[in-house]
Every structure is written in structure tokens, then in C-alpha cells.
Amino acid sequence: MATRPKVVIVGGGFGGLEAAKALRDAPVEVTLVDRRNHHVFQPLLYQVATAGLSPADIAEPLRRILRDQENVTVLLGEAERVDLAGKRLVLTDGEVPYDHLILACGASHSWFGHDEWAEHALGLKTLEDAREVRRRVLLAYERAERTEDAAERAALLTFVVIGGGPTGVEMAGAFAEIAHLTLARDFRRIDPHQARVHLIEAGPRLLPAFAEDLSAATKASLEKLKVTVHLNARVTAIAHDEVRFGDQTIAAKTILWAAGVQGAPIARTLGVELDRAGRVKVRPDFSLEGHPEVFVIGDMAALTDAKGVVVPGVCQGAMQAGKLVGKNLVRGLDGTAPEPFVYRDLGIMATIGRAHAVVQLPRFRFSGFFAWLFWAFLHVALLIGFDNRLVVMIEWMWAWFTFDRGARLITHERPHG
Ligand SMILES: Cc1cc2nc3c(=O)[nH]c(=O)nc-3n(C[C@H](O)[C@H](O)[C@H](O)COP(=O)(O)OP(=O)(O)OC[C@H]3O[C@@H](n4cnc5c(N)ncnc54)[C@H](O)[C@@H]3O)c2cc1C
């Protein structure tokens, strides 16, 4: 019996999983490599970071997701580099040969040339990041309760979010709600209402990918939640416990970075052209120039589609890419030419606190409470796993009526935290 072609997928995120599923009935052997044993639903990471949900609510083991797909083997491993000439994926502790390779490793933070800022600001990409943010925020309140030093207390109760995209907006809104609703009555010596939340955005408006009226509605909602929004404010320094922009300096013990992303570092091992954000410039079917057997998809890829649309770094972009690459691989097996990618914009949305969201669909847009309901139902529906959907729905309903956040645990002490 002829051996089946080996398809290796790196990354069990939105793109990689969709590619694996598209190969369900194909006569190929799929190996999916990920450094983590779970898929993370990143759009709800901010809820874990702000104690609204627990880590397991938004993650699902890759083995469980793929257990019924017999042509897939899942490997827990860290991919280090790609040997294009030798057609092998090199792991930190071994190697995997391939006939076809799909790289779907996502993105990492970009500190805009200031890698030293990473020491002072927290990023949000993984469950570990989210737990660390949660720990630092809750600890800040605990330390504020105990300190006798007024300046230190003020810095502990100041939360700075850098970057006015959806993650920054969602984090700032949640930080404000923690101060004014969740913790309002839990302390005796401090008044959590005194907490200050600053959202700093370099551009002239929040949510630049959305229509201008939605950006304005977002700013107004955040200000209603007592968030101070700084626009046209480019951060020039992040040092120990302070952020500088323009002629302002804010003393803050909790600084969250939601400003920039770049393609996953493994892209640099390919030796091909990358764009300014470290993403791989791919051909219209996501293949690598000169290597039709290698595909790069999702947040790692830079592509303007067949209709001239720049494919955005969002879940639907990665999923649609994964699906197309999987289908094209099947086509290739019987000699059919690959189809080029055409991005289908299904809409974008962001939530601001417990009762407001902005939703921009291809034909219409809306904001307010119904937008929030729409956002909530859609996110529950998109979660992987029936148990996750049920738990999240119940936790949100409980939080809605009680104003509480159930996952307020300080756990996971980092050695140098
Ligand atoms: C906080 C946050 C909020 C977001 N909110 C939204 C939103 O509301 N809506 C939206 O559409 N998009 C949102 N996004 C963006 C969206 O999550 C990404 O566009 C999407 O996840 C990209 O999919 P991907 O498959 O390219 O990468 P990912 O989903 O990031 O998956 C990458 C996978 O590769 C693995 N990996 C990486 N490097 C290696 C390696 N060297 N070896 C082995 N495994 C590796 C990782 O463990 C991970 O499982 C958000 C992102 C973040 C961080």
C-alpha cells in the first residue's frame, strides 16, 4: 500500500485547527504540533485576566477536539525552525519530516523596538499571561489595603492600558468595573472607587478598524465607566512603575500592553521576505514563494487577497485561511489547481463593560445593550465544547445579576513576579 502524504501543521489555534478539520476525509496523515496541549479562545482572554472567567472555561484540550479524526496525530512540542531544503520541521527535542507543511503559529507581542518595556508591562496572548494579569491586579488592591504610603497606594490603584484596539478597550472597561462594581465593598481601608484607569492610544481614535461613530460611542462608554482616555498619545517610555507620553507621566504599578503584535518568531527561520510586522509575505493561496508545499496562515501571514482586501489578523481570517489551505491540499492530490484566497468579512465587535458593545457587520452597525447581547451570544456560540458554552453562559448570567466576578483568585506566583 502506498504511504499517504504527511501533512504537518504547527499550531492548534484558529488557523491550524481549521486546516486539520478540512483534511478530515483526505487520504493524508496529519501531524499537529503545538507547544501547548490546548486551544485557547483568545477573544475571551481578557475575561480570564479580569477574573470574569476561569482559564479552563475558554480552552479545550487539542486531543479532545481532534480525538474523532483518525488521520490526525497530536504532538506536544516546540517547533524551533523549518528546514525547507530537507523538508523537516525541527523541534527543540526532535524533528518531524513532512510532504506538506502548514505554519499557523500566530503572533507575539511587538514592543516597537523597545524590548526592555516587556519587563514593566504585561502582555495578553496566552492563558499564562491572563492569569498573571489577574494576579497582579488583585495583588495591587491587596497591597494598597496594607500600605501606609499615599503615593504608593495611588500607584497601586492606577491601571494603565496601552493600545486602543479591541483588547485595550475591553481590558480598560473591565478594570473600571472591577474598581467600581466588583470590589466596591470588599475593602475596609481603601476605597476601590479611588482606582484610576487610563487608556492610552497613539492614534486619533479608539478602535481604528471600526467606523468613526462606533469609535466615538466607545470613548463615551468608557468615560461613563470613569476611564480616562488619552488619544494622539504616543508612549515614549515605560519604566519601573511609570508610563510616559507627551509631557505626561503616570505612576502605575499595573501596566498592560495591548498595542502591537508581530508574526511568531519561527517565521524568521524560513529565510524568506517578511513585512514590517514580521509576517511572512505569502502567495495568493498562502504558499511560500518557491515552496508550493509550505503554507503560512493566520496571524503569521501577510496577504492582500484576490479582491485587494488586506486580510486582517483576526480569528475569521485565520479560520478561512486554514479551511482554504486544507481544501487546496485535497485538490492538489488529484492534480486540480489551487484556489486563491478571498477574505469574507463577517463583521467585527468589541465589548465595553457588562452592558455595552459595538458591532460592525458588513451591512449595518449598532452599539449599546443589544450589541452587547449579540456579542455575548455569539461568543458563547463560538466557544469550542458544549461544557465551556454552558459554564460560560451560567457564569455570565450569575455575574450579570450579582455584579460579581467569580474567578477572583490570586494563584500562580511567578518566581520574579
Ligand atoms: C487578547 C486577544 C483578543 C483577541 N480578540 C479577538 C476578537 O475579539 N476577535 C477576533 O477575530 N480576533 C481576536 N484576536 C485575534 C485572534 O485571536 C487571532 O487573529 C487568531 O488567534 C489567529 O489565529 P492563528 O491560528 O494564526 O494563531 P493562534 O490562534 O494564536 O494559534 C497559534 C498556536 O500556535 C502555537 N505555537 C506558536 N508557536 C509555536 C511553536 N514554535 N511551536 C509549537 N506551537 C507553537 C500556539 O501555542 C497556539 O496554539 C484576539 C487576540 C488576542 C491576543
Coordinates of C-alpha atoms and ligand atoms in Angstrom, one line a residue:
M1 CA 0.0 0.0 0.0
A2 CA 1.4 3.4 -1.0
T3 CA 2.2 5.6 2.0
R4 CA 0.0 8.6 2.5
P5 CA 1.4 12.1 2.2
K6 CA 2.5 13.6 5.5
V7 CA 0.9 16.9 6.3
V8 CA 2.4 18.7 9.4
I9 CA 0.5 21.5 10.9
V10 CA 2.3 23.7 13.5
G11 CA -0.2 25.5 15.8
G12 CA -3.5 24.3 17.1
G13 CA -5.0 27.8 17.2
F14 CA -7.8 29.1 15.0
G15 CA -6.0 28.6 11.6
G16 CA -4.3 25.3 12.4
L17 CA -7.4 23.6 13.8
E18 CA -9.5 24.6 10.8
A19 CA -6.8 23.3 8.4
A20 CA -6.8 19.9 10.3
K21 CA -10.6 19.7 10.1
A22 CA -10.6 20.5 6.4
L23 CA -8.4 17.4 5.9
R24 CA -10.7 15.1 7.8
D25 CA -11.6 12.9 4.9
A26 CA -8.4 13.3 2.9
P27 CA -6.0 10.4 2.3
V28 CA -3.2 12.0 4.2
E29 CA -1.5 11.6 7.6
V30 CA -1.8 14.8 9.6
T31 CA 0.5 15.6 12.5
L32 CA -0.5 18.7 14.5
V33 CA 2.3 20.1 16.7
D34 CA 1.7 22.6 19.4
R35 CA 3.7 23.8 22.4
R36 CA 0.5 23.8 24.4
N37 CA -1.9 20.9 24.9
H38 CA -4.9 23.2 24.4
H39 CA -6.6 25.5 22.0
V40 CA -7.3 29.0 23.5
F41 CA -10.3 31.1 22.6
Q42 CA -8.3 34.4 22.6
P43 CA -11.2 36.8 22.3
L44 CA -12.2 35.9 25.9
L45 CA -8.7 36.0 27.4
Y46 CA -9.4 39.4 28.8
Q47 CA -12.2 37.8 30.8
V48 CA -9.7 35.5 32.5
A49 CA -7.3 38.4 33.0
T50 CA -10.1 40.3 34.8
A51 CA -11.4 37.4 36.9
G52 CA -14.7 37.1 34.9
L53 CA -14.0 33.5 33.8
S54 CA -11.6 30.7 34.7
P55 CA -8.8 29.5 32.3
A56 CA -10.5 26.2 31.6
D57 CA -13.7 28.0 30.5
I58 CA -12.1 29.3 27.4
A59 CA -9.7 26.5 26.5
E60 CA -10.1 23.0 25.2
P61 CA -7.5 20.2 25.0
L62 CA -6.4 19.6 21.4
R63 CA -6.5 15.9 21.9
R64 CA -10.2 16.1 22.8
I65 CA -11.1 18.3 19.9
L66 CA -9.4 16.0 17.4
R67 CA -10.0 12.6 19.0
D68 CA -12.6 11.5 16.5
Q69 CA -10.4 12.5 13.5
E70 CA -8.4 9.4 13.0
N71 CA -6.0 10.7 10.4
V72 CA -4.6 13.3 12.9
T73 CA -1.8 12.7 15.5
V74 CA -1.3 15.4 18.1
L75 CA 2.2 16.1 19.3
L76 CA 3.1 18.3 22.2
G77 CA 6.3 20.1 21.2
E78 CA 8.1 23.3 20.5
A79 CA 8.9 24.0 16.8
E80 CA 12.2 25.7 16.5
R81 CA 12.8 26.1 12.8
V82 CA 11.9 24.8 9.4
D83 CA 14.5 23.1 7.2
L84 CA 12.9 23.9 3.8
A85 CA 15.5 22.0 1.7
G86 CA 15.3 18.9 3.9
K87 CA 11.5 19.1 4.3
R88 CA 11.6 18.7 8.0
L89 CA 10.3 20.6 11.0
V90 CA 12.9 20.9 13.7
L91 CA 11.6 20.7 17.2
T92 CA 13.6 21.6 20.4
D93 CA 13.7 17.8 21.1
G94 CA 13.4 16.1 17.7
E95 CA 12.2 16.5 14.2
V96 CA 9.2 15.7 12.1
P97 CA 9.5 15.1 8.3
Y98 CA 6.8 16.5 6.0
D99 CA 5.5 16.4 2.5
H100 CA 3.3 19.5 3.2
L101 CA 3.8 22.0 6.0
I102 CA 1.2 24.4 7.3
L103 CA 2.6 27.0 9.7
A104 CA -0.1 28.6 11.9
C105 CA 1.9 29.8 14.9
G106 CA 0.0 33.1 15.5
A107 CA 1.6 36.2 16.7
S108 CA 3.7 37.5 19.6
H109 CA 4.0 41.0 21.1
S110 CA 5.8 43.8 19.3
W111 CA 7.3 46.4 21.6
F112 CA 8.1 48.7 18.7
G113 CA 11.8 48.4 19.2
H114 CA 11.7 48.7 23.0
D115 CA 12.0 45.1 24.1
E116 CA 13.0 46.4 27.5
W117 CA 9.4 47.6 28.1
A118 CA 8.4 43.9 28.4
E119 CA 10.0 43.9 31.9
H120 CA 7.5 46.5 33.0
A121 CA 4.3 46.0 31.1
L122 CA 2.2 42.9 30.9
G123 CA 1.0 41.4 27.6
L124 CA -2.0 39.3 26.9
K125 CA -1.7 36.4 24.5
T126 CA -1.8 33.2 26.5
L127 CA -3.6 31.7 29.4
E128 CA -0.4 32.2 31.5
D129 CA -0.4 35.9 30.6
A130 CA -4.1 36.2 31.6
R131 CA -3.5 34.5 34.9
E132 CA -0.5 36.8 35.5
V133 CA -2.6 39.9 34.8
R134 CA -5.3 38.7 37.1
R135 CA -2.8 38.0 39.9
R136 CA -1.1 41.4 39.5
V137 CA -4.4 43.3 39.5
L138 CA -5.8 41.6 42.5
L139 CA -2.5 41.8 44.4
A140 CA -2.4 45.6 43.7
Y141 CA -5.6 46.0 45.6
E142 CA -4.3 43.8 48.5
R143 CA -1.1 45.8 48.7
A144 CA -3.0 49.1 48.5
E145 CA -5.1 48.0 51.5
R146 CA -1.9 47.5 53.6
T147 CA 0.4 50.3 52.6
E148 CA 0.7 53.5 54.7
D149 CA 2.3 55.4 51.9
A150 CA -0.2 57.6 50.0
A151 CA 1.9 57.8 46.8
E152 CA 2.4 54.1 46.7
R153 CA -1.3 53.5 47.3
A154 CA -2.2 55.8 44.4
A155 CA 0.3 53.9 42.1
L156 CA -1.2 50.6 43.2
L157 CA -4.6 51.8 42.4
T158 CA -3.7 53.1 38.9
F159 CA -4.1 50.8 36.0
V160 CA -2.7 51.8 32.6
V161 CA -3.7 50.1 29.3
I162 CA -1.7 51.0 26.2
G163 CA -3.4 50.4 22.9
G164 CA -6.9 51.4 22.0
G165 CA -7.8 48.4 19.8
P166 CA -10.5 45.8 20.9
T167 CA -8.2 44.2 23.6
G168 CA -7.2 47.6 25.1
V169 CA -10.8 48.8 25.2
E170 CA -12.1 45.5 26.7
M171 CA -9.4 45.5 29.4
A172 CA -9.9 49.1 30.3
G173 CA -13.7 48.7 30.7
A174 CA -13.2 45.5 32.8
F175 CA -10.6 47.2 35.0
A176 CA -13.0 50.1 35.7
E177 CA -15.8 47.7 36.5
I178 CA -13.6 45.8 39.0
A179 CA -13.0 49.0 40.8
H180 CA -16.5 50.5 40.8
L181 CA -18.7 47.4 40.9
T182 CA -16.9 44.1 41.8
L183 CA -14.6 45.2 44.6
A184 CA -16.5 48.4 45.7
R185 CA -17.5 47.0 49.1
D186 CA -14.7 44.4 49.8
F187 CA -12.1 46.5 51.4
R188 CA -12.0 48.4 54.7
R189 CA -9.0 50.8 54.5
I190 CA -9.1 51.7 50.8
D191 CA -12.0 52.7 48.6
P192 CA -11.7 50.9 45.3
H193 CA -13.7 53.7 43.7
Q194 CA -10.4 55.7 44.0
A195 CA -8.8 53.5 41.4
R196 CA -7.9 55.2 38.2
V197 CA -7.9 53.5 34.8
H198 CA -6.1 55.2 31.9
L199 CA -6.3 54.0 28.3
I200 CA -3.6 55.4 26.0
E201 CA -3.9 55.3 22.2
A202 CA -1.3 56.7 19.8
G203 CA -3.9 57.4 17.0
P204 CA -6.7 60.0 16.9
R205 CA -9.5 57.5 17.9
L206 CA -10.2 54.2 19.6
L207 CA -11.0 51.1 17.6
P208 CA -9.4 52.4 14.4
A209 CA -10.7 49.4 12.4
F210 CA -14.3 50.4 13.2
A211 CA -16.5 53.2 11.8
E212 CA -15.9 56.6 13.4
D213 CA -19.3 56.8 15.1
L214 CA -18.6 53.5 16.9
S215 CA -15.2 54.8 18.0
A216 CA -16.9 57.8 19.5
A217 CA -19.6 55.7 21.2
T218 CA -16.8 53.5 22.6
K219 CA -15.0 56.5 24.1
A220 CA -18.2 57.9 25.6
S221 CA -19.0 54.5 27.2
L222 CA -15.5 54.1 28.7
E223 CA -15.7 57.7 30.1
K224 CA -19.0 56.8 31.6
L225 CA -17.2 54.0 33.4
K226 CA -14.7 56.6 34.6
V227 CA -11.8 55.5 32.3
T228 CA -9.5 58.4 31.3
V229 CA -8.9 58.1 27.5
H230 CA -5.8 59.7 26.1
L231 CA -5.8 60.0 22.2
N232 CA -2.9 61.0 20.0
A233 CA -0.7 60.0 22.9
R234 CA 2.3 58.0 21.8
V235 CA 4.1 56.3 24.7
T236 CA 7.7 57.2 24.8
A237 CA 8.9 55.3 27.9
I238 CA 7.8 52.6 30.1
A239 CA 10.0 52.3 33.2
H240 CA 9.6 50.7 36.6
D241 CA 6.1 51.7 37.7
E242 CA 5.6 54.6 35.3
V243 CA 4.5 55.4 31.8
R244 CA 5.4 58.5 29.8
F245 CA 3.7 60.0 26.8
G246 CA 3.9 63.6 25.5
D247 CA 4.6 65.7 28.6
Q248 CA 2.7 63.4 31.0
T249 CA 4.0 60.8 33.3
I250 CA 1.6 58.4 35.1
A251 CA 2.8 56.4 38.1
A252 CA 1.2 53.0 38.0
K253 CA 2.0 49.5 39.3
T254 CA -0.1 47.7 36.7
I255 CA 0.7 48.5 33.0
L256 CA -0.9 46.4 30.3
W257 CA 0.4 46.4 26.7
A258 CA -2.2 45.9 24.0
A259 CA -0.5 47.9 21.3
G260 CA 1.4 45.8 18.9
V261 CA 1.8 42.3 17.5
Q262 CA 4.3 40.7 15.2
G263 CA 4.4 37.3 13.4
A264 CA 5.6 34.4 15.5
P265 CA 9.4 34.1 15.7
I266 CA 9.6 30.9 13.7
A267 CA 8.8 33.0 10.6
R268 CA 12.4 34.3 10.8
T269 CA 13.8 30.8 10.3
L270 CA 12.3 30.5 6.9
G271 CA 14.8 32.9 5.3
V272 CA 12.0 34.5 3.2
E273 CA 10.7 38.1 2.9
L274 CA 8.8 39.3 6.0
D275 CA 6.7 42.5 6.2
R276 CA 7.4 45.2 8.9
A277 CA 5.3 43.3 11.4
G278 CA 7.4 40.1 11.0
R279 CA 4.7 38.3 9.0
V280 CA 5.5 36.1 6.0
K281 CA 4.6 37.5 2.6
V282 CA 2.7 34.6 1.0
R283 CA 1.3 33.8 -2.4
P284 CA -2.5 34.2 -3.0
D285 CA -3.0 30.6 -1.8
F286 CA -0.9 31.1 1.3
S287 CA 2.0 29.1 -0.1
L288 CA 5.6 30.2 0.1
E289 CA 7.3 31.6 -3.0
G290 CA 9.4 28.8 -4.4
H291 CA 7.9 26.2 -2.0
P292 CA 4.4 25.3 -3.0
E293 CA 4.4 22.5 -0.3
V294 CA 4.7 25.1 2.5
F295 CA 1.8 27.3 3.7
V296 CA 1.8 30.1 6.2
I297 CA -1.6 31.2 7.6
G298 CA -3.4 33.3 10.2
D299 CA -1.6 36.0 12.2
M300 CA 1.8 34.8 10.8
A301 CA 0.9 35.6 7.2
A302 CA 0.7 38.9 5.3
L303 CA -1.7 38.7 2.3
T304 CA -3.8 41.1 0.2
D305 CA -6.5 38.9 -1.2
A306 CA -7.6 38.4 -4.8
K307 CA -10.1 41.4 -4.4
G308 CA -7.5 43.7 -2.9
V309 CA -8.5 43.3 0.7
V310 CA -5.7 43.2 3.3
V311 CA -6.5 40.1 5.3
P312 CA -6.8 41.2 9.0
G313 CA -5.2 39.4 11.9
V314 CA -8.4 38.1 13.4
C315 CA -10.0 34.7 14.1
Q316 CA -12.1 34.6 11.0
G317 CA -9.1 35.4 8.8
A318 CA -7.1 32.5 10.3
M319 CA -10.0 30.1 10.1
Q320 CA -10.9 30.9 6.5
A321 CA -7.2 30.6 5.6
G322 CA -7.0 27.2 7.3
K323 CA -10.1 25.9 5.5
L324 CA -8.8 27.0 2.1
V325 CA -5.4 25.6 2.6
G326 CA -6.9 22.3 3.7
K327 CA -9.2 22.2 0.7
N328 CA -6.4 23.2 -1.7
L329 CA -4.2 20.3 -0.4
V330 CA -7.0 17.9 -1.2
R331 CA -7.4 19.5 -4.7
G332 CA -3.6 19.1 -5.2
L333 CA -3.8 15.4 -4.5
D334 CA -5.8 14.8 -7.7
G335 CA -4.0 17.5 -9.7
T336 CA -6.6 20.3 -9.5
A337 CA -5.1 23.8 -9.4
P338 CA -5.3 25.6 -6.0
E339 CA -7.9 28.4 -5.5
P340 CA -6.7 31.8 -4.4
F341 CA -8.0 33.3 -1.2
V342 CA -10.9 35.7 -1.0
Y343 CA -11.5 37.1 2.5
R344 CA -15.1 37.1 3.7
D345 CA -15.7 39.9 6.3
L346 CA -18.3 38.6 8.7
G347 CA -18.0 41.7 11.0
I348 CA -16.1 42.9 14.0
M349 CA -17.1 43.7 17.5
A350 CA -15.8 44.8 20.9
T351 CA -17.4 45.0 24.3
I352 CA -17.2 47.7 26.9
G353 CA -18.1 46.6 30.3
R354 CA -21.1 44.5 31.3
A355 CA -23.8 46.2 29.2
H356 CA -22.3 47.9 26.2
A357 CA -20.7 46.7 22.9
V358 CA -20.1 48.0 19.4
V359 CA -20.9 45.7 16.5
Q360 CA -20.0 46.3 12.9
L361 CA -21.5 43.9 10.4
P362 CA -21.0 44.1 6.6
R363 CA -24.4 45.8 6.1
F364 CA -25.1 47.6 9.3
R365 CA -23.7 48.5 12.7
F366 CA -25.0 49.2 16.1
S367 CA -23.9 49.8 19.7
G368 CA -25.3 49.6 23.2
F369 CA -27.0 46.9 25.2
F370 CA -28.4 44.9 22.3
A371 CA -24.9 44.9 20.7
W372 CA -23.6 43.5 24.0
L373 CA -26.3 40.8 24.0
F374 CA -25.3 40.0 20.4
W375 CA -21.6 39.9 21.3
A376 CA -22.3 37.6 24.3
F377 CA -24.5 35.1 22.4
L378 CA -22.0 35.0 19.5
H379 CA -19.0 34.4 21.8
V380 CA -20.8 31.7 23.7
A381 CA -21.8 30.0 20.4
L382 CA -18.2 30.2 19.0
L383 CA -16.6 28.6 22.1
I384 CA -15.3 25.1 21.4
G385 CA -17.0 22.5 23.6
F386 CA -20.6 22.2 24.9
D387 CA -19.4 22.2 28.6
N388 CA -17.5 25.5 28.0
R389 CA -20.6 27.1 26.4
L390 CA -22.8 26.0 29.3
V391 CA -20.4 27.1 32.0
V392 CA -19.7 30.5 30.5
M393 CA -23.3 31.2 30.0
I394 CA -24.1 30.4 33.6
E395 CA -21.2 32.4 34.9
W396 CA -22.1 35.4 32.8
M397 CA -25.7 35.3 33.9
W398 CA -24.6 35.0 37.6
A399 CA -22.2 37.9 37.2
W400 CA -24.9 39.9 35.5
F401 CA -27.3 39.7 38.4
T402 CA -24.7 39.8 41.2
F403 CA -22.2 42.3 39.7
D404 CA -19.6 39.8 40.9
R405 CA -16.6 38.1 39.2
G406 CA -16.3 34.5 40.3
A407 CA -12.7 33.9 39.4
R408 CA -11.0 36.3 41.8
L409 CA -8.3 34.0 43.0
I410 CA -4.7 35.0 43.4
T411 CA -2.8 32.0 42.3
H412 CA 0.3 31.2 40.3
E413 CA 3.1 33.0 41.9
R414 CA 5.9 33.7 39.4
P415 CA 9.4 33.4 40.9
H416 CA 10.2 37.0 39.9
G417 CA 6.7 38.4 39.8
Ligands
LIG1 C1 -6.3 39.2 23.8 C2 -6.7 38.9 22.4 C3 -8.0 39.2 22.0 C4 -8.4 38.9 20.7 N1 -9.7 39.2 20.4 C5 -10.2 38.9 19.1 C6 -11.5 39.1 18.8 O1 -12.3 39.5 19.6 N2 -11.9 38.7 17.5 C7 -11.0 38.2 16.6 O2 -11.5 37.9 15.5 N3 -9.7 38.1 16.9 C8 -9.3 38.4 18.1 N4 -8.0 38.2 18.4 C9 -7.0 37.8 17.4 C10 -7.2 36.3 17.1 O3 -7.1 35.6 18.4 C11 -6.1 35.8 16.2 O4 -6.2 36.5 15.0 C12 -6.1 34.3 15.9 O5 -6.0 33.6 17.1 C13 -5.0 33.9 14.9 O6 -5.1 32.6 14.7 P1 -3.8 31.8 14.4 O7 -4.2 30.4 14.1 O8 -3.0 32.5 13.4 O9 -2.9 31.8 15.8 P2 -3.3 31.4 17.2 O10 -4.8 31.2 17.4 O11 -2.6 32.3 18.1 O12 -2.6 29.9 17.4 C14 -1.2 29.8 17.4 C15 -0.9 28.4 18.0 O13 0.4 28.1 17.7 C16 1.1 27.6 18.8 N5 2.5 27.9 18.6 C17 3.1 29.1 18.4 N6 4.4 29.0 18.2 C18 4.7 27.7 18.3 C19 5.9 26.9 18.2 N7 7.1 27.5 18.0 N8 5.8 25.6 18.4 C20 4.7 24.9 18.6 N9 3.5 25.6 18.7 C21 3.5 27.0 18.6 C22 0.5 28.3 20.0 O14 0.6 27.6 21.2 C23 -1.0 28.4 19.5 O15 -1.8 27.3 19.9 C24 -7.5 38.4 19.7 C25 -6.2 38.2 20.1 C26 -5.8 38.4 21.4 C27 -4.4 38.0 21.8

